[in-house]
Coordinates of N, CA, C and O in Angstrom, one line a residue:
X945 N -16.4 -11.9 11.6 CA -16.4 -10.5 11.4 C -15.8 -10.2 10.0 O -15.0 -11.0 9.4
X946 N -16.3 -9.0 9.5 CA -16.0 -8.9 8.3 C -14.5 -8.1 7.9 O -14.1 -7.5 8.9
X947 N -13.9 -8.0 7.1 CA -12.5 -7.7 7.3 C -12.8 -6.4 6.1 O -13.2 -6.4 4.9
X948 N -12.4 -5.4 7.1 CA -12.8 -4.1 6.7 C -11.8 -3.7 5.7 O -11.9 -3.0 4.7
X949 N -10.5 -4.5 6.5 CA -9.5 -3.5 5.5 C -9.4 -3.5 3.7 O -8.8 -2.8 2.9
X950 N -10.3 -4.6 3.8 CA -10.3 -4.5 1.8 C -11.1 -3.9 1.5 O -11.5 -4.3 0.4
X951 N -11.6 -3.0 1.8 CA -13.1 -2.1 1.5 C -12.9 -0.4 2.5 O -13.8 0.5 2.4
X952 N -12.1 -0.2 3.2 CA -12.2 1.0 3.9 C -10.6 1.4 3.8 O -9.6 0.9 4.4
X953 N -10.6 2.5 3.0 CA -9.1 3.2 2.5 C -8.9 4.7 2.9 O -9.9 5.3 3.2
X954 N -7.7 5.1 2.9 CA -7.8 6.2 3.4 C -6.7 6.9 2.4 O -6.0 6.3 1.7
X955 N -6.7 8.2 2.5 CA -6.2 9.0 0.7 C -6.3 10.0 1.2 O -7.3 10.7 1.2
X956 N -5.0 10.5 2.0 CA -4.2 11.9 2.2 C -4.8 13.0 1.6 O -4.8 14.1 2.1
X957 N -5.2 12.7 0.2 CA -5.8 13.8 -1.2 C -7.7 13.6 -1.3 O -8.5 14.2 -2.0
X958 N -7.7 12.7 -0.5 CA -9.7 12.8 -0.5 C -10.2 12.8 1.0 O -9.8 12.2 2.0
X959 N -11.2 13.6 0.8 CA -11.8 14.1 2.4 C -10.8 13.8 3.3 O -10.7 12.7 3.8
X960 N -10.0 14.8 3.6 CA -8.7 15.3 4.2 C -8.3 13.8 4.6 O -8.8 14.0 5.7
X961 N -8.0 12.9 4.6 CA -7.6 11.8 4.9 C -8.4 10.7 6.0 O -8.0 9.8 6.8
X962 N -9.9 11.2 5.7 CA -10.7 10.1 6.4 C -10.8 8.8 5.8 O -10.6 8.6 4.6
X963 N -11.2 8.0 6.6 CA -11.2 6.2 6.0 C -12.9 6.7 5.0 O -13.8 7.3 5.4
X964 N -12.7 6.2 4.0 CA -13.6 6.0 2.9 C -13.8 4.8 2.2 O -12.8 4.1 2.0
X965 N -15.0 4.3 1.9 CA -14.9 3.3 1.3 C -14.5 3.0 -0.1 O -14.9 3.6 -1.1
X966 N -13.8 2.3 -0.1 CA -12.9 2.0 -1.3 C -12.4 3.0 -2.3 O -11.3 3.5 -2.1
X967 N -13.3 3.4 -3.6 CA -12.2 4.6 -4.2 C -13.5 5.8 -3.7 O -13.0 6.8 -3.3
X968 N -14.5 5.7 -3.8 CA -15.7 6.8 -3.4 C -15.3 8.1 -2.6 O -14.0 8.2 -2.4
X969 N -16.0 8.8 -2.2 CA -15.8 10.3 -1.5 C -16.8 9.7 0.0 O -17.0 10.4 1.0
X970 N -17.3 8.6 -0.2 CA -18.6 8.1 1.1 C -17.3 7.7 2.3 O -16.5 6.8 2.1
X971 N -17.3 8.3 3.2 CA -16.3 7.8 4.6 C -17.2 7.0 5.1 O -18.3 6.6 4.6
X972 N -16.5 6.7 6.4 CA -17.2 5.5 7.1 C -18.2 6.3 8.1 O -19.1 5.7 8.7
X973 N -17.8 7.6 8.1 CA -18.1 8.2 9.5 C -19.9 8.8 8.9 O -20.9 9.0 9.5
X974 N -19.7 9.0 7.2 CA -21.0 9.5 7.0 C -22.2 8.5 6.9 O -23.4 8.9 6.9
X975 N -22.0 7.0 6.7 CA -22.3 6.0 6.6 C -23.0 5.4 8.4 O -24.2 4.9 8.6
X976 N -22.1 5.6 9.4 CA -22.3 6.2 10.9 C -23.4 7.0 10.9 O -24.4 6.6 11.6
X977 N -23.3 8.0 10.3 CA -24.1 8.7 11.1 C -25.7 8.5 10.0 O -26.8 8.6 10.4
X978 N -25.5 8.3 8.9 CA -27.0 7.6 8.5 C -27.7 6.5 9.0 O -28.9 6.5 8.8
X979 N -26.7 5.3 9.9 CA -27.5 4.5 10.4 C -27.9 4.9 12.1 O -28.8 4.4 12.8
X980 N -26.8 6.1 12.4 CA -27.3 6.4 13.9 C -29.1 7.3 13.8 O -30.0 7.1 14.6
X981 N -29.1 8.3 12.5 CA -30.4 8.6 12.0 C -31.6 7.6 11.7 O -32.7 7.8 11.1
X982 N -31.0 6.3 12.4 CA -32.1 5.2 11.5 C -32.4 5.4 9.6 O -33.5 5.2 9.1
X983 N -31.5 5.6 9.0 CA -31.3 5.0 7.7 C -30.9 3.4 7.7 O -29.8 2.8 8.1
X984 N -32.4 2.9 7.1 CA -31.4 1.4 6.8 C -30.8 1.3 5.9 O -30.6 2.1 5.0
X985 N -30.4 0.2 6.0 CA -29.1 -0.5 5.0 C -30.1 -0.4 3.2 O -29.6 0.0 2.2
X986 N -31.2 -0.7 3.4 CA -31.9 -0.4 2.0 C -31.9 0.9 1.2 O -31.4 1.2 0.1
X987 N -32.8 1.7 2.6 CA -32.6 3.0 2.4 C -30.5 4.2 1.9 O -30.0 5.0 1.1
X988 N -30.2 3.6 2.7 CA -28.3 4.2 2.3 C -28.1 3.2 1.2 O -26.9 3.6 0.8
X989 N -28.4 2.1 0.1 CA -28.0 1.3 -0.6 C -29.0 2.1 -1.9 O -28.6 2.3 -3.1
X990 N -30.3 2.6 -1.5 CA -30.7 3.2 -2.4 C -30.3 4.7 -3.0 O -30.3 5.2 -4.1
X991 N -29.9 5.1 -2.0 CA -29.5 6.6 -2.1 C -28.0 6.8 -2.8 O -27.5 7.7 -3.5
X992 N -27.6 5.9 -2.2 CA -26.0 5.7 -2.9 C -25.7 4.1 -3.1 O -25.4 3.2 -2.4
X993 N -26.0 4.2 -4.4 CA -26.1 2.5 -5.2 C -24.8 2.1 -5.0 O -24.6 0.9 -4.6
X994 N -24.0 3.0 -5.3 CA -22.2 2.3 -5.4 C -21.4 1.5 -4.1 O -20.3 1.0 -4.0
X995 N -22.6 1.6 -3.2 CA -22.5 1.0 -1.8 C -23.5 -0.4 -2.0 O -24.6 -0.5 -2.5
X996 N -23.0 -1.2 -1.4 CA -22.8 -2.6 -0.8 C -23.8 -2.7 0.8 O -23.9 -1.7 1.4
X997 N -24.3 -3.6 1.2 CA -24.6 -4.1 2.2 C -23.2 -4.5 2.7 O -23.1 -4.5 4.0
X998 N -21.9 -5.1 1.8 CA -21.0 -5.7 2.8 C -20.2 -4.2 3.3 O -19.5 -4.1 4.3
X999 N -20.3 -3.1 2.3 CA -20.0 -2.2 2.1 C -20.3 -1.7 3.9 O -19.5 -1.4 4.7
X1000 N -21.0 -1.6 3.9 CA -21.8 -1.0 5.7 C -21.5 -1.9 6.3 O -20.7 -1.4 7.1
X1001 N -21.6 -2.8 6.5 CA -20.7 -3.7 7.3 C -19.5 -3.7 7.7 O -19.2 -3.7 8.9
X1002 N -18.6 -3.7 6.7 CA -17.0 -2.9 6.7 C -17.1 -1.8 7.9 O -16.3 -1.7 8.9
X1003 N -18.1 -1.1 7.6 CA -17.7 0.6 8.6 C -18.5 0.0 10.1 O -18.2 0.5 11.2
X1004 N -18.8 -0.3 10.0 CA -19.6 -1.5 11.4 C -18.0 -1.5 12.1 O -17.4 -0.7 12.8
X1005 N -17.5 -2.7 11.5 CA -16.5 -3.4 11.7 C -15.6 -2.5 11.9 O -15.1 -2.5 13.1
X1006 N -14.9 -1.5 10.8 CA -14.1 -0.4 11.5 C -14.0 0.4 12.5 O -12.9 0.6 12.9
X1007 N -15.4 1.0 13.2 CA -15.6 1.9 14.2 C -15.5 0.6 15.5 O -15.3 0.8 16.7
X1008 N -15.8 -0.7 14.9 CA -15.8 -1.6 16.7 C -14.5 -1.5 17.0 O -14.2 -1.1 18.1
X1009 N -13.5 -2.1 15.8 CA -12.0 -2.1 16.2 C -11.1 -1.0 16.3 O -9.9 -1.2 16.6
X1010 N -11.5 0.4 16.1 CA -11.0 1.5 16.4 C -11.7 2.1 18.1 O -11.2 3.0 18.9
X1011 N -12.5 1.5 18.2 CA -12.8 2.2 19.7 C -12.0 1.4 20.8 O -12.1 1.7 22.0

């Protein structure tokens, strides 16, 4: 499993204190709900370059260990 915590941060002062990925404004939860829309990982990688494949993976990994 991939170890989210070095890639999903959370900042009191950006989008009211949701987990985001790293320094970006992209949370985990908007990243959620693009793959629940059937966006693939290509498609969310093209639309927002500054994201990673391991990048989505991370927020995989955060919502398993948060539920």
């Amino acid at each position: 499993m991939i170890k989210y915590q070095d890639i999903i941060k959370r900042n009191p002062n950006k989008r009211f204190g949701k987990p985001c990925i790293r320094e970006t404004r992209i949370s985990v939860y908007d990243v959620l709900n693009w793959l629940a829309n059937e966006m693939s990982y290509q498609e969310i990688i093209s639309d927002y370059p500054e994201l990673t494949e391991k990048d989505i993976l991370a927020c995989l990994a955060y919502k398993s260990e948060i539920n």
